Amino acid sequence: MLPRSAVAVAGQMTHVRGSWRSAVGISSIVAMSAAAAVAALLVHPPEPATLAAPRQSTTVRVTERPFDDRRQTELVVAPGPARSVSSPRTGRLTAFDCAAGAELRSGTAPLAIDGRRLVALATHAPLWRSLVTGDRGDDVLAVQSELTRLGYATDQDGVMGRSTFRALSALRNDLKVPATADSVLDVSDIVWLPGAKLLVNQCDGVLGTDIVSGDELIRLPDKAVSARLSTVPSSRVPGPRQLMVGSLTIPVGDDGAVTSAEALDGLSSLPEFAVAAQKGGTASIPATWVLAKPVPALVVPPTALWDVRDGTACLQPAHGRPILVQVLGSDLGQSFVSPRENVDLGDVTASPRKAQTCR
């Protein structure tokens, strides 16, 4: 019989051999599971993305809005020569109705020399001679046109006759200005104005001083004589254009030029122009260039367009074939298009597969 100590040692050895066999068994199971997984991958590899079933495309509702193709640009405005109102005769300035910022109008009597009130008239060119019965010419027609505009109707024939002198006499009577003769229009009695309604910039005449014919009495603001875009934007939507400059909306030609006399007068009133003109230079004024009449446009996401070239692109309706559209512009994540054919789009595919062309 073995001693108790020997039996104990033998028991411990038997326990160790049993634990080792368990560890080996577990390791074998893990290894076999891993091998089986690898074999499964080799036998059934994952399906490539290109062979997977396509995901359903998302569609979006097409909306419509006016599109004015607005562009930010710059308008270069040039001033003309300095403008003023001069005395038509020599003498002492005895009355002078002038104030900076006030209006000076044709058909009034704004000043007097040697106690005689003088009539202000606006004609397209300064009068250069006194007119008597029977005189003919463009200067006569200019006087007739202005008298008629002021409400004193006369013949418009370019001939100085009785109807013209009657109109002059009526104007003088209303202004309480006596005539020197019934059949003479003395050029020294007329203060020529370059416009029917003018803003006074500065009064240079001094009441009570002696002046000579031709002396400057009233200084007028500078006037814009030309205005043109610094650069005419390219790739624009066809159609007549206009400019928004401050509170002004003015027409502009395809070449970027502003030719309307009324528009140039409006530009002359802008502070930016006045500052530049005082320095003797041109004014560069920010402007917005837009279509005079906006066109209807469809609003779609930029991702809905493909094969974009020459201002056109392909667009996929929710149903049917792709269609060709004109790309009008884009802004803030939206594209504005116009179909080349008469179709009711409704919904379009936001991210089309682009496998089929529309051209």
Tab-separated table of C-alpha atoms in Angstrom:
chain	number	residue	atom	x	y	z
A	1	MET	CA	0.000	0.000	0.000
A	2	LEU	CA	1.243	3.469	-0.979
A	3	PRO	CA	1.742	6.107	1.649
A	4	ARG	CA	-0.927	8.906	1.891
A	5	SER	CA	1.449	11.535	0.533
A	6	ALA	CA	2.068	9.500	-2.622
A	7	VAL	CA	-1.684	9.049	-3.187
A	8	ALA	CA	-2.186	12.829	-2.875
A	9	VAL	CA	0.511	13.576	-5.411
A	10	ALA	CA	-0.925	11.076	-7.846
A	11	GLY	CA	-4.372	12.727	-7.527
A	12	GLN	CA	-2.988	16.136	-8.296
A	13	MET	CA	-1.235	14.846	-11.395
A	14	THR	CA	-4.453	13.218	-12.612
A	15	HIS	CA	-6.336	16.588	-12.178
A	16	VAL	CA	-3.661	18.451	-14.161
A	17	ARG	CA	-3.848	15.949	-17.050
A	18	GLY	CA	-7.657	16.334	-17.111
A	19	SER	CA	-7.496	20.173	-17.305
A	20	TRP	CA	-4.962	20.028	-20.136
A	21	ARG	CA	-7.189	17.718	-22.149
A	22	SER	CA	-10.143	20.177	-21.697
A	23	ALA	CA	-8.055	23.149	-22.910
A	24	VAL	CA	-6.927	21.213	-25.960
A	25	GLY	CA	-10.528	20.303	-26.748
A	26	ILE	CA	-11.762	23.901	-26.547
A	27	SER	CA	-8.921	25.144	-28.776
A	28	SER	CA	-9.767	22.516	-31.348
A	29	ILE	CA	-13.420	23.582	-31.438
A	30	VAL	CA	-12.490	27.267	-31.930
A	31	ALA	CA	-10.073	26.399	-34.737
A	32	MET	CA	-12.660	24.265	-36.483
A	33	SER	CA	-15.281	27.087	-36.266
A	34	ALA	CA	-12.877	29.610	-37.770
A	35	ALA	CA	-11.985	27.238	-40.586
A	36	ALA	CA	-15.656	26.678	-41.311
A	37	ALA	CA	-16.283	30.447	-41.496
A	38	VAL	CA	-13.392	30.947	-43.959
A	39	ALA	CA	-14.667	28.085	-46.066
A	40	ALA	CA	-18.137	29.667	-46.137
A	41	LEU	CA	-16.694	32.963	-47.355
A	42	LEU	CA	-14.758	31.186	-50.066
A	43	VAL	CA	-17.794	29.251	-51.199
A	44	HIS	CA	-20.276	32.205	-50.942
A	45	PRO	CA	-18.379	35.531	-51.458
A	46	PRO	CA	-20.320	38.818	-50.781
A	47	GLU	CA	-22.247	40.222	-53.741
A	48	PRO	CA	-20.370	43.101	-55.508
A	49	ALA	CA	-21.981	46.553	-55.181
A	50	THR	CA	-22.369	46.776	-58.964
A	51	LEU	CA	-24.491	43.571	-58.953
A	52	ALA	CA	-26.599	44.551	-55.961
A	53	ALA	CA	-30.212	45.506	-56.529
A	54	PRO	CA	-30.416	49.232	-57.376
A	55	ARG	CA	-31.727	51.535	-54.673
A	56	GLN	CA	-34.948	53.345	-55.460
A	57	SER	CA	-34.266	56.869	-56.790
A	58	THR	CA	-35.692	59.819	-54.836
A	59	THR	CA	-38.029	62.146	-56.692
A	60	VAL	CA	-38.709	65.790	-55.952
A	61	ARG	CA	-41.586	68.054	-56.894
A	62	VAL	CA	-40.793	70.635	-59.585
A	63	THR	CA	-41.824	74.212	-58.734
A	64	GLU	CA	-42.138	77.253	-60.989
A	65	ARG	CA	-41.041	80.833	-60.338
A	66	PRO	CA	-40.234	83.994	-62.329
A	67	PHE	CA	-36.575	84.239	-63.315
A	68	ASP	CA	-35.044	87.660	-64.041
A	69	ASP	CA	-31.430	86.512	-64.571
A	70	ARG	CA	-30.095	89.199	-62.231
A	71	ARG	CA	-26.380	89.972	-62.249
A	72	GLN	CA	-24.389	92.372	-60.110
A	73	THR	CA	-22.379	94.775	-62.242
A	74	GLU	CA	-21.018	98.321	-62.363
A	75	LEU	CA	-22.268	101.346	-64.279
A	76	VAL	CA	-19.720	103.935	-65.405
A	77	VAL	CA	-21.331	107.396	-65.610
A	78	ALA	CA	-19.547	110.348	-67.256
A	79	PRO	CA	-20.378	114.032	-66.634
A	80	GLY	CA	-20.646	116.682	-69.329
A	81	PRO	CA	-19.251	120.219	-69.277
A	82	ALA	CA	-20.018	122.486	-66.331
A	83	ARG	CA	-23.456	124.106	-66.619
A	84	SER	CA	-24.597	127.539	-65.539
A	85	VAL	CA	-27.110	130.309	-66.156
A	86	SER	CA	-25.625	133.575	-67.431
A	87	SER	CA	-26.821	137.154	-67.584
A	88	PRO	CA	-28.183	138.151	-71.022
A	89	ARG	CA	-27.441	141.860	-70.531
A	90	THR	CA	-25.200	144.361	-68.756
A	91	GLY	CA	-26.420	146.370	-65.761
A	92	ARG	CA	-27.054	146.177	-62.031
A	93	LEU	CA	-28.616	143.061	-60.525
A	94	THR	CA	-31.716	144.499	-58.855
A	95	ALA	CA	-33.685	141.287	-58.158
A	96	PHE	CA	-32.412	137.745	-57.794
A	97	ASP	CA	-34.716	134.892	-56.812
A	98	CYS	CA	-32.099	132.215	-56.222
A	99	ALA	CA	-31.446	129.650	-53.482
A	100	ALA	CA	-29.173	126.617	-53.486
A	101	GLY	CA	-31.241	123.443	-53.734
A	102	ALA	CA	-34.275	125.277	-55.114
A	103	GLU	CA	-35.839	124.648	-58.524
A	104	LEU	CA	-35.366	126.984	-61.452
A	105	ARG	CA	-38.173	126.652	-64.005
A	106	SER	CA	-38.763	127.787	-67.552
A	107	GLY	CA	-41.596	130.308	-67.870
A	108	THR	CA	-40.645	132.297	-64.755
A	109	ALA	CA	-38.904	135.643	-64.190
A	110	PRO	CA	-36.100	134.795	-61.704
A	111	LEU	CA	-34.066	138.013	-61.876
A	112	ALA	CA	-34.082	141.699	-62.819
A	113	ILE	CA	-31.353	143.919	-64.231
A	114	ASP	CA	-31.736	147.677	-63.872
A	115	GLY	CA	-35.256	147.106	-62.530
A	116	ARG	CA	-36.395	145.073	-65.559
A	117	ARG	CA	-37.585	141.496	-64.980
A	118	LEU	CA	-36.231	138.962	-67.470
A	119	VAL	CA	-38.082	135.842	-68.646
A	120	ALA	CA	-36.441	132.420	-68.352
A	121	LEU	CA	-37.041	130.081	-71.315
A	122	ALA	CA	-35.693	126.581	-71.950
A	123	THR	CA	-34.832	125.829	-75.572
A	124	HIS	CA	-32.652	123.120	-77.102
A	125	ALA	CA	-29.988	125.769	-77.880
A	126	PRO	CA	-29.374	129.315	-76.560
A	127	LEU	CA	-31.121	132.087	-78.457
A	128	TRP	CA	-28.526	134.006	-80.451
A	129	ARG	CA	-30.544	136.848	-82.019
A	130	SER	CA	-33.538	139.072	-81.426
A	131	LEU	CA	-36.599	137.897	-83.360
A	132	VAL	CA	-39.010	140.072	-85.338
A	133	THR	CA	-42.044	139.399	-87.490
A	134	GLY	CA	-41.192	137.167	-90.457
A	135	ASP	CA	-37.994	135.651	-88.997
A	136	ARG	CA	-37.595	131.950	-89.702
A	137	GLY	CA	-35.385	129.223	-88.335
A	138	ASP	CA	-34.851	126.505	-85.756
A	139	ASP	CA	-34.539	129.136	-83.017
A	140	VAL	CA	-38.033	130.402	-83.845
A	141	LEU	CA	-39.400	126.843	-83.770
A	142	ALA	CA	-37.661	126.263	-80.405
A	143	VAL	CA	-39.401	129.323	-78.919
A	144	GLN	CA	-42.761	128.214	-80.344
A	145	SER	CA	-42.343	124.695	-78.908
A	146	GLU	CA	-41.513	125.950	-75.421
A	147	LEU	CA	-44.357	128.468	-75.371
A	148	THR	CA	-46.781	125.688	-76.340
A	149	ARG	CA	-45.356	123.376	-73.664
A	150	LEU	CA	-45.892	126.119	-71.073
A	151	GLY	CA	-49.559	126.361	-72.092
A	152	TYR	CA	-49.369	129.335	-74.466
A	153	ALA	CA	-50.395	127.771	-77.753
A	154	THR	CA	-48.901	129.076	-80.988
A	155	ASP	CA	-48.154	127.923	-84.515
A	156	GLN	CA	-45.351	125.379	-84.816
A	157	ASP	CA	-44.111	126.453	-88.234
A	158	GLY	CA	-40.727	128.052	-87.477
A	159	VAL	CA	-41.998	131.454	-88.609
A	160	MET	CA	-42.255	134.393	-86.231
A	161	GLY	CA	-45.848	135.566	-86.682
A	162	ARG	CA	-48.844	137.019	-84.877
A	163	SER	CA	-49.771	133.814	-83.003
A	164	THR	CA	-46.254	133.553	-81.570
A	165	PHE	CA	-46.226	137.180	-80.413
A	166	ARG	CA	-49.692	136.735	-78.858
A	167	ALA	CA	-48.371	133.734	-76.890
A	168	LEU	CA	-45.333	135.744	-75.749
A	169	SER	CA	-47.535	138.647	-74.699
A	170	ALA	CA	-49.777	136.316	-72.656
A	171	LEU	CA	-46.749	134.864	-70.843
A	172	ARG	CA	-45.370	138.330	-70.058
A	173	ASN	CA	-48.712	139.525	-68.779
A	174	ASP	CA	-48.932	136.550	-66.408
A	175	LEU	CA	-45.420	137.329	-65.120
A	176	LYS	CA	-46.146	141.101	-65.014
A	177	VAL	CA	-43.192	141.732	-67.318
A	178	PRO	CA	-43.783	144.605	-69.787
A	179	ALA	CA	-42.726	144.135	-73.409
A	180	THR	CA	-40.440	146.607	-75.126
A	181	ALA	CA	-42.333	146.224	-78.423
A	182	ASP	CA	-45.271	144.132	-79.575
A	183	SER	CA	-43.472	142.635	-82.575
A	184	VAL	CA	-39.966	142.099	-81.184
A	185	LEU	CA	-38.487	139.365	-78.985
A	186	ASP	CA	-35.348	141.013	-77.602
A	187	VAL	CA	-32.723	138.334	-76.923
A	188	SER	CA	-31.434	140.406	-73.960
A	189	ASP	CA	-34.832	139.992	-72.269
A	190	ILE	CA	-34.543	136.164	-72.204
A	191	VAL	CA	-32.559	134.161	-69.621
A	192	TRP	CA	-31.709	130.924	-71.406
A	193	LEU	CA	-32.088	127.680	-69.439
A	194	PRO	CA	-30.592	124.331	-70.574
A	195	GLY	CA	-33.624	122.488	-69.171
A	196	ALA	CA	-37.276	123.081	-68.335
A	197	LYS	CA	-36.775	122.312	-64.645
A	198	LEU	CA	-33.345	122.669	-63.049
A	199	LEU	CA	-31.909	122.276	-59.587
A	200	VAL	CA	-29.799	125.186	-58.377
A	201	ASN	CA	-26.392	124.118	-57.131
A	202	GLN	CA	-24.975	127.542	-56.226
A	203	CYS	CA	-26.010	131.195	-56.573
A	204	ASP	CA	-23.034	133.208	-57.845
A	205	GLY	CA	-24.850	136.475	-58.535
A	206	VAL	CA	-24.795	139.080	-55.786
A	207	LEU	CA	-27.760	141.387	-55.453
A	208	GLY	CA	-26.853	145.046	-56.057
A	209	THR	CA	-23.640	144.378	-57.975
A	210	ASP	CA	-22.885	145.443	-61.517
A	211	ILE	CA	-22.690	142.625	-64.036
A	212	VAL	CA	-21.931	142.326	-67.709
A	213	SER	CA	-23.566	140.177	-70.364
A	214	GLY	CA	-22.296	136.606	-70.086
A	215	ASP	CA	-21.477	136.697	-66.368
A	216	GLU	CA	-22.329	133.470	-64.547
A	217	LEU	CA	-25.229	134.030	-62.160
A	218	ILE	CA	-26.348	130.519	-61.233
A	219	ARG	CA	-24.316	127.337	-61.137
A	220	LEU	CA	-26.160	124.111	-61.999
A	221	PRO	CA	-25.336	120.561	-60.942
A	222	ASP	CA	-23.239	118.491	-63.319
A	223	LYS	CA	-25.244	116.355	-65.711
A	224	ALA	CA	-24.555	112.811	-66.821
A	225	VAL	CA	-24.067	112.692	-70.579
A	226	SER	CA	-23.222	109.011	-70.944
A	227	ALA	CA	-23.544	105.807	-68.933
A	228	ARG	CA	-22.413	102.303	-69.807
A	229	LEU	CA	-21.825	98.992	-68.052
A	230	SER	CA	-18.146	98.386	-67.327
A	231	THR	CA	-18.621	94.814	-68.619
A	232	VAL	CA	-21.674	93.305	-70.297
A	233	PRO	CA	-22.279	89.902	-68.649
A	234	SER	CA	-22.027	86.906	-70.985
A	235	SER	CA	-24.197	83.772	-71.246
A	236	ARG	CA	-27.290	85.787	-70.560
A	237	VAL	CA	-30.932	84.875	-71.087
A	238	PRO	CA	-32.175	86.714	-74.219
A	239	GLY	CA	-34.557	89.626	-73.744
A	240	PRO	CA	-34.693	93.390	-73.084
A	241	ARG	CA	-32.793	94.460	-69.968
A	242	GLN	CA	-33.019	97.125	-67.306
A	243	LEU	CA	-30.795	98.364	-64.503
A	244	MET	CA	-31.664	98.885	-60.867
A	245	VAL	CA	-29.447	101.637	-59.460
A	246	GLY	CA	-30.436	102.696	-55.960
A	247	SER	CA	-34.127	103.611	-56.226
A	248	LEU	CA	-33.885	104.044	-60.014
A	249	THR	CA	-35.002	101.502	-62.610
A	250	ILE	CA	-33.706	102.468	-66.045
A	251	PRO	CA	-33.621	100.808	-69.490
A	252	VAL	CA	-30.299	99.650	-70.896
A	253	GLY	CA	-29.369	98.506	-74.388
A	254	ASP	CA	-27.926	95.128	-75.389
A	255	ASP	CA	-24.534	96.845	-75.630
A	256	GLY	CA	-24.775	97.995	-72.000
A	257	ALA	CA	-25.375	101.679	-72.847
A	258	VAL	CA	-27.957	103.953	-71.188
A	259	THR	CA	-29.284	106.443	-73.754
A	260	SER	CA	-32.589	107.673	-72.316
A	261	ALA	CA	-32.421	111.381	-71.427
A	262	GLU	CA	-34.740	110.764	-68.484
A	263	ALA	CA	-32.498	107.945	-67.228
A	264	LEU	CA	-29.382	110.120	-67.519
A	265	ASP	CA	-31.138	112.880	-65.562
A	266	GLY	CA	-31.952	110.358	-62.861
A	267	LEU	CA	-28.335	109.194	-62.689
A	268	SER	CA	-27.253	112.837	-62.407
A	269	SER	CA	-29.124	113.069	-59.096
A	270	LEU	CA	-27.184	110.235	-57.442
A	271	PRO	CA	-24.712	111.270	-54.696
A	272	GLU	CA	-22.003	108.997	-56.138
A	273	PHE	CA	-22.201	110.862	-59.438
A	274	ALA	CA	-22.133	114.299	-57.796
A	275	VAL	CA	-18.977	113.456	-55.817
A	276	ALA	CA	-17.162	112.074	-58.857
A	277	ALA	CA	-18.227	114.975	-61.092
A	278	GLN	CA	-16.902	117.542	-58.608
A	279	LYS	CA	-13.522	115.825	-58.903
A	280	GLY	CA	-13.748	115.962	-62.686
A	281	GLY	CA	-13.967	112.212	-63.187
A	282	THR	CA	-16.414	109.447	-63.998
A	283	ALA	CA	-18.524	107.684	-61.379
A	284	SER	CA	-18.529	103.890	-60.989
A	285	ILE	CA	-21.880	102.986	-59.450
A	286	PRO	CA	-22.995	99.472	-58.385
A	287	ALA	CA	-26.005	98.265	-60.371
A	288	THR	CA	-28.179	95.183	-60.757
A	289	TRP	CA	-28.744	94.038	-64.355
A	290	VAL	CA	-32.026	92.142	-64.852
A	291	LEU	CA	-34.517	91.093	-67.488
A	292	ALA	CA	-37.146	93.782	-67.999
A	293	LYS	CA	-39.755	91.007	-68.153
A	294	PRO	CA	-38.875	87.880	-66.101
A	295	VAL	CA	-39.362	84.502	-67.782
A	296	PRO	CA	-41.027	81.453	-66.174
A	297	ALA	CA	-38.483	78.912	-64.888
A	298	LEU	CA	-38.673	75.458	-63.308
A	299	VAL	CA	-36.741	74.969	-60.073
A	300	VAL	CA	-34.868	71.635	-59.734
A	301	PRO	CA	-31.935	70.393	-57.606
A	302	PRO	CA	-28.525	70.714	-59.325
A	303	THR	CA	-27.995	66.946	-58.853
A	304	ALA	CA	-30.957	66.278	-61.159
A	305	LEU	CA	-29.011	67.621	-64.154
A	306	TRP	CA	-26.367	65.783	-66.151
A	307	ASP	CA	-24.559	66.085	-69.475
A	308	VAL	CA	-24.444	69.859	-68.951
A	309	ARG	CA	-23.014	71.660	-71.979
A	310	ASP	CA	-23.702	74.673	-74.214
A	311	GLY	CA	-26.289	76.008	-71.775
A	312	THR	CA	-28.370	72.825	-71.852
A	313	ALA	CA	-28.612	69.656	-69.764
A	314	CYS	CA	-30.513	66.382	-69.372
A	315	LEU	CA	-33.301	66.014	-66.801
A	316	GLN	CA	-35.069	62.783	-65.821
A	317	PRO	CA	-38.823	63.036	-65.131
A	318	ALA	CA	-40.207	60.612	-62.549
A	319	HIS	CA	-41.814	58.723	-65.434
A	320	GLY	CA	-40.695	58.438	-69.032
A	321	ARG	CA	-37.553	59.274	-70.918
A	322	PRO	CA	-34.990	61.994	-70.105
A	323	ILE	CA	-35.656	65.414	-71.639
A	324	LEU	CA	-33.400	68.245	-72.792
A	325	VAL	CA	-33.720	71.524	-70.865
A	326	GLN	CA	-32.159	74.973	-71.164
A	327	VAL	CA	-30.208	75.929	-68.053
A	328	LEU	CA	-31.161	79.513	-67.203
A	329	GLY	CA	-29.059	79.881	-64.045
A	330	SER	CA	-28.555	78.730	-60.477
A	331	ASP	CA	-28.634	80.215	-57.003
A	332	LEU	CA	-28.436	78.926	-53.408
A	333	GLY	CA	-28.523	75.226	-54.269
A	334	GLN	CA	-31.239	75.572	-56.908
A	335	SER	CA	-31.052	75.319	-60.680
A	336	PHE	CA	-33.477	77.161	-62.944
A	337	VAL	CA	-34.344	75.458	-66.222
A	338	SER	CA	-36.757	75.722	-69.134
A	339	PRO	CA	-37.784	72.573	-71.073
A	340	ARG	CA	-37.081	72.536	-74.797
A	341	GLU	CA	-40.390	70.728	-75.336
A	342	ASN	CA	-43.888	71.165	-73.977
A	343	VAL	CA	-44.079	68.627	-71.122
A	344	ASP	CA	-45.746	68.503	-67.722
A	345	LEU	CA	-42.885	67.424	-65.471
A	346	GLY	CA	-44.546	67.155	-62.070
A	347	ASP	CA	-41.766	65.226	-60.296
A	348	VAL	CA	-38.171	64.611	-61.395
A	349	THR	CA	-35.485	62.224	-60.227
A	350	ALA	CA	-33.150	63.986	-57.808
A	351	SER	CA	-30.104	61.762	-58.501
A	352	PRO	CA	-30.669	59.950	-61.813
A	353	ARG	CA	-28.571	56.952	-62.951
A	354	LYS	CA	-27.544	58.945	-66.072
A	355	ALA	CA	-27.380	55.790	-68.179
A	356	GLN	CA	-29.573	57.192	-70.939
A	357	THR	CA	-28.925	60.408	-72.851
A	358	CYS	CA	-31.507	63.046	-73.776
A	359	ARG	CA	-29.731	64.310	-76.895
